[in-house]
Amino acid sequence: MKNEKELEEKILKLAEIIKNSKYLVFFGGAGTSADSGVKTFRGKDGLYSSLYKNKYRPEEILSIDFFLKNRKIFNEYVKEKLPIEGLKANKGHKALVYLEKEGILKTIITQNIDDLHQVSGNKNVIELHGSLKRWYCLDCGEKFTKNTTCECGGIVRPEVTLYGEQLNQKTVDDAIYELYEADTLIVAGTSLTVYPAAYYIKYFKGKNLIIINNDETQYDTHASLVINGNFAEVLDKVANIIKKN
Ligand code: APR
């Protein structure tokens, strides 16, 4: 009961903060896609909690070294464990689309590579780690929307930042610019344990840092509001409050 009441009070406070925001930015991770059936990476049932084919560590598979050495296993893993075809928006995504349409939400910065924010209808999305919706041929540069074989016979790879690679500098610059501009930042569904992405939060200098996450994060102490709750549930309730007012 007490926790329920506390959660409702925090949701009301978040709705107030969002309504009064001048420049709202959203920063998200795998937890935002969880209610759309996408597995997160860490945590007890996360993708990284088990070996693939009882042999390969997923983080190892998702590295540039492994991709170049063992594309067959890499492609099988991505197809089996990171499927993006047919994913549907959850009510948290729909709330972000509503806030963007209302001109309240300026930009989404995501660590996810599942294209779900765009599928949901958001326009201003910065993909820090790229997307599995974009593939290209290393030899001729031909672009594709999914894994395929290139006519030139070249190696086709996803436009995703693999372990051992640098993030795209233009993307990073765009994200840092938005974080700097923001007066309100919502961080949701991310463990904030992966760098450099987690470091970029430091560029936010605004008044309200809000964290919505099932688990605690290292930034909780810096936040003006922490909601340990379900991303989709919380944002859906917030959007409904704003719609009514
Ligand atoms: N609502 C709110 N929080 C949730 C939900 C949910 N429905 N489901 C999971 N979470 C939280 C978990 O508590 C966890 O803290 O989301 C977080 C997910 O953390 P990770 O699995 O570490 O995912 P993420 O932070 O996005 O990982 C960052 O690591 O593996 C690399 O490149 C990959 O982009 C990824 C990066």
Coordinates of C-alpha atoms and ligand atoms in Angstrom, one line a residue:
M1 CA 0.0 0.0 0.0
K2 CA 2.7 2.5 1.2
N3 CA 4.9 1.8 -1.8
E4 CA 1.9 2.1 -4.2
K5 CA 1.0 5.5 -2.7
E6 CA 4.6 6.6 -2.9
L7 CA 4.9 5.5 -6.5
E8 CA 1.7 7.4 -7.4
E9 CA 3.0 10.5 -5.8
K10 CA 6.3 10.2 -7.7
I11 CA 4.4 9.7 -11.0
L12 CA 2.3 12.9 -10.2
K13 CA 5.6 14.8 -9.5
L14 CA 7.1 13.5 -12.8
A15 CA 4.1 14.6 -14.8
E16 CA 4.5 18.1 -13.2
I17 CA 8.2 18.2 -14.0
I18 CA 7.6 17.2 -17.6
K19 CA 4.8 19.7 -18.1
N20 CA 7.0 22.5 -16.9
S21 CA 10.1 21.4 -18.8
K22 CA 11.4 23.6 -21.6
Y23 CA 13.8 21.0 -23.2
L24 CA 13.1 17.4 -22.3
V25 CA 15.5 14.7 -23.5
F26 CA 15.1 10.9 -23.0
F27 CA 18.1 8.6 -22.5
G28 CA 17.2 4.9 -22.7
G29 CA 18.5 1.3 -22.6
A30 CA 17.4 -2.3 -23.0
G31 CA 14.8 -2.0 -20.2
T32 CA 12.7 0.2 -22.4
S33 CA 12.2 -2.6 -24.8
A34 CA 11.6 -5.3 -22.2
D35 CA 7.8 -5.0 -22.3
S36 CA 8.1 -5.5 -26.1
G37 CA 9.6 -8.9 -25.5
V38 CA 13.3 -7.9 -26.0
K39 CA 15.7 -9.5 -23.6
T40 CA 18.0 -7.1 -21.6
F41 CA 21.7 -7.8 -21.5
R42 CA 22.5 -8.0 -17.8
G43 CA 20.6 -9.2 -14.8
K44 CA 19.8 -12.8 -14.0
D45 CA 17.8 -13.6 -17.2
G46 CA 19.9 -11.2 -19.3
L47 CA 21.5 -12.2 -22.6
Y48 CA 24.9 -12.2 -21.0
S49 CA 23.9 -14.6 -18.3
S50 CA 24.4 -17.7 -20.4
L51 CA 26.9 -19.1 -22.9
Y52 CA 25.8 -19.5 -26.6
K53 CA 26.0 -23.1 -27.7
N54 CA 27.5 -23.7 -24.3
K55 CA 30.7 -22.3 -25.7
Y56 CA 30.7 -18.6 -26.5
R57 CA 30.3 -15.6 -24.3
P58 CA 27.8 -13.2 -25.9
E59 CA 30.0 -10.2 -25.2
E60 CA 32.7 -12.0 -27.1
I61 CA 30.4 -12.8 -30.0
L62 CA 29.4 -9.1 -30.2
S63 CA 32.9 -7.9 -30.8
I64 CA 34.6 -6.9 -34.0
D65 CA 37.4 -9.4 -33.6
F66 CA 34.9 -12.3 -33.3
F67 CA 32.8 -10.9 -36.2
L68 CA 35.8 -10.9 -38.5
K69 CA 36.9 -14.4 -37.4
N70 CA 33.6 -16.2 -37.1
R71 CA 30.8 -14.5 -39.0
K72 CA 28.7 -17.7 -39.2
I73 CA 28.3 -17.9 -35.4
F74 CA 27.9 -14.1 -35.2
N75 CA 25.1 -14.1 -37.7
E76 CA 23.4 -17.0 -36.1
Y77 CA 23.6 -15.4 -32.7
V78 CA 22.2 -12.0 -33.9
K79 CA 19.4 -13.8 -35.8
E80 CA 18.4 -16.0 -32.8
K81 CA 19.1 -13.8 -29.8
L82 CA 18.6 -10.2 -31.2
P83 CA 15.6 -10.6 -33.5
I84 CA 14.0 -7.2 -34.4
E85 CA 11.5 -8.2 -37.1
G86 CA 7.9 -7.8 -35.9
L87 CA 8.7 -6.0 -32.6
K88 CA 5.8 -3.9 -31.3
A89 CA 5.7 -0.7 -29.4
N90 CA 4.8 -0.9 -25.7
K91 CA 2.8 1.7 -23.9
G92 CA 6.0 3.4 -22.7
H93 CA 7.0 3.9 -26.3
K94 CA 3.5 5.3 -27.1
A95 CA 3.8 7.8 -24.3
L96 CA 7.1 9.0 -25.8
V97 CA 5.5 9.4 -29.2
Y98 CA 2.7 11.4 -27.5
L99 CA 5.2 13.7 -25.7
E100 CA 7.1 14.3 -28.9
K101 CA 3.9 15.1 -30.8
E102 CA 3.0 17.6 -28.1
G103 CA 6.4 19.3 -28.6
I104 CA 7.5 18.4 -25.0
L105 CA 10.0 15.7 -25.8
K106 CA 12.8 17.0 -28.0
T107 CA 15.0 14.0 -28.5
I108 CA 15.5 10.4 -27.6
I109 CA 19.0 9.1 -27.1
T110 CA 19.1 5.3 -27.0
Q111 CA 21.7 2.6 -26.5
N112 CA 19.3 0.1 -28.1
I113 CA 19.9 -1.3 -31.6
D114 CA 16.3 -2.6 -32.1
D115 CA 14.8 0.3 -34.0
L116 CA 11.8 0.2 -31.6
H117 CA 11.5 4.0 -31.0
Q118 CA 11.3 4.6 -34.7
V119 CA 8.8 1.7 -35.2
S120 CA 6.7 3.3 -32.4
G121 CA 6.6 6.6 -34.3
N122 CA 9.3 8.8 -32.7
K123 CA 11.1 11.0 -35.2
N124 CA 14.0 12.5 -33.2
V125 CA 16.0 9.4 -32.2
I126 CA 19.8 9.3 -31.7
E127 CA 21.1 5.7 -31.8
L128 CA 24.4 5.7 -29.8
H129 CA 25.2 2.1 -30.7
G130 CA 23.7 2.0 -34.2
S131 CA 20.9 -0.2 -35.4
L132 CA 20.2 -3.8 -36.6
K133 CA 17.9 -2.1 -39.2
R134 CA 21.0 -1.0 -41.1
W135 CA 23.6 -3.3 -42.7
Y136 CA 26.2 -2.6 -45.3
C137 CA 28.9 -4.3 -47.4
L138 CA 32.4 -3.7 -46.2
D139 CA 33.7 -4.1 -49.8
C140 CA 31.3 -2.0 -52.0
G141 CA 29.4 0.0 -49.4
E142 CA 26.0 -1.3 -50.6
K143 CA 23.4 -0.7 -47.8
F144 CA 20.7 -3.1 -46.7
T145 CA 17.9 -3.1 -44.1
K146 CA 18.7 -6.7 -42.9
N147 CA 21.5 -9.2 -43.0
T148 CA 21.9 -10.5 -46.6
T149 CA 24.6 -11.5 -49.2
C150 CA 26.0 -8.7 -51.4
E151 CA 26.2 -9.2 -55.1
C152 CA 29.8 -8.2 -55.0
G153 CA 30.5 -11.1 -52.7
G154 CA 31.8 -8.7 -50.0
I155 CA 31.4 -9.0 -46.2
V156 CA 28.0 -7.6 -45.0
R157 CA 27.9 -6.3 -41.4
P158 CA 25.4 -4.5 -39.2
E159 CA 25.8 -0.8 -38.6
V160 CA 26.2 -1.5 -34.9
T161 CA 29.0 -0.5 -32.6
L162 CA 30.6 -3.9 -31.6
Y163 CA 32.9 -4.4 -28.7
G164 CA 36.4 -3.2 -29.6
E165 CA 35.0 -0.4 -31.8
Q166 CA 34.5 3.3 -31.3
L167 CA 31.1 5.0 -31.3
N168 CA 30.3 7.1 -34.4
Q169 CA 31.7 10.6 -33.6
K170 CA 28.9 12.5 -35.3
T171 CA 26.3 10.5 -33.3
V172 CA 28.2 11.2 -30.1
D173 CA 28.4 14.9 -30.8
D174 CA 24.7 15.1 -31.5
A175 CA 23.9 13.3 -28.3
I176 CA 26.2 15.5 -26.2
Y177 CA 24.6 18.6 -27.8
E178 CA 21.1 17.4 -26.8
L179 CA 22.2 16.5 -23.3
Y180 CA 23.7 19.9 -22.9
E181 CA 20.6 21.7 -24.1
A182 CA 18.2 19.8 -21.9
D183 CA 16.7 21.2 -18.8
T184 CA 15.1 17.9 -18.0
L185 CA 16.5 14.4 -18.6
I186 CA 14.7 11.1 -18.2
V187 CA 17.0 8.1 -18.0
A188 CA 15.2 4.8 -18.2
G189 CA 15.7 1.1 -18.5
T190 CA 19.5 1.1 -18.4
S191 CA 22.1 -0.2 -15.9
L192 CA 24.3 2.8 -16.8
T193 CA 27.3 0.4 -16.6
V194 CA 28.5 0.6 -20.2
Y195 CA 31.0 3.2 -21.4
P196 CA 31.3 5.6 -23.0
A197 CA 27.4 5.8 -23.1
A198 CA 27.0 6.0 -19.4
Y199 CA 29.6 8.8 -19.2
Y200 CA 27.6 11.1 -21.4
I201 CA 25.0 11.7 -18.7
K202 CA 27.6 14.0 -17.2
Y203 CA 27.0 16.5 -20.0
F204 CA 23.5 17.1 -18.7
K205 CA 23.6 20.3 -16.7
G206 CA 19.9 20.9 -16.4
K207 CA 17.7 21.1 -13.3
N208 CA 15.8 17.8 -13.3
L209 CA 17.6 14.4 -13.7
I210 CA 14.9 11.6 -13.5
I211 CA 15.7 7.9 -13.3
I212 CA 13.1 5.2 -14.1
N213 CA 14.7 1.8 -13.6
N214 CA 13.9 -1.5 -11.9
D215 CA 17.3 -1.6 -10.3
E216 CA 19.4 1.0 -8.6
T217 CA 22.0 2.9 -10.7
Q218 CA 25.2 4.7 -10.0
Y219 CA 23.5 8.0 -10.8
D220 CA 20.6 7.6 -8.4
T221 CA 22.3 9.9 -5.9
H222 CA 22.6 12.7 -8.5
A223 CA 18.9 12.4 -9.6
S224 CA 16.1 14.8 -8.5
L225 CA 13.7 11.9 -8.8
V226 CA 14.2 8.1 -8.8
I227 CA 11.4 5.8 -9.7
N228 CA 12.2 2.1 -9.2
G229 CA 9.4 0.9 -11.4
N230 CA 8.4 -0.4 -14.8
F231 CA 9.3 2.0 -17.7
A232 CA 6.1 1.3 -19.7
E233 CA 3.7 1.5 -16.7
V234 CA 5.3 4.7 -15.3
L235 CA 5.4 6.6 -18.6
D236 CA 1.9 5.5 -19.6
K237 CA 0.5 6.8 -16.3
V238 CA 2.4 10.1 -16.7
A239 CA 1.2 10.6 -20.3
N240 CA -2.4 10.0 -19.2
I241 CA -2.1 12.6 -16.4
I242 CA -0.7 15.2 -18.9
K243 CA -3.4 14.4 -21.4
K244 CA -6.1 15.0 -18.8
N245 CA -4.7 18.4 -17.8
Ligands
APR1 N1 11.4 -1.1 -16.7 C1 12.4 -0.4 -16.1 N2 13.7 -0.9 -16.0 C2 13.9 -2.1 -16.5 C3 12.9 -2.9 -17.1 C4 11.6 -2.3 -17.2 N3 10.5 -3.0 -17.8 N4 13.4 -4.1 -17.5 C5 14.7 -4.0 -17.2 N5 15.0 -2.8 -16.5 C6 16.3 -2.3 -16.1 C7 17.2 -3.4 -15.4 O1 16.9 -3.2 -14.0 C8 18.6 -2.9 -15.8 O2 19.2 -2.0 -14.8 O3 17.0 -2.0 -17.3 C9 18.4 -2.2 -17.1 C10 19.0 -2.9 -18.3 O4 20.4 -3.0 -18.2 P1 21.3 -3.7 -19.2 O5 20.8 -5.1 -19.5 O6 22.7 -3.5 -18.7 O7 21.1 -2.9 -20.6 P2 21.7 -1.5 -21.0 O8 22.0 -0.6 -19.8 O9 20.9 -1.0 -22.1 O10 23.1 -2.0 -21.6 C11 23.9 -1.0 -22.2 O11 25.5 -2.6 -23.0 O12 25.5 -4.7 -23.8 C12 25.8 -3.4 -24.1 O13 25.6 -2.3 -26.2 C13 24.8 -3.0 -25.2 O14 23.5 -1.0 -25.4 C14 23.9 -2.0 -24.5 C15 24.7 -1.5 -23.4

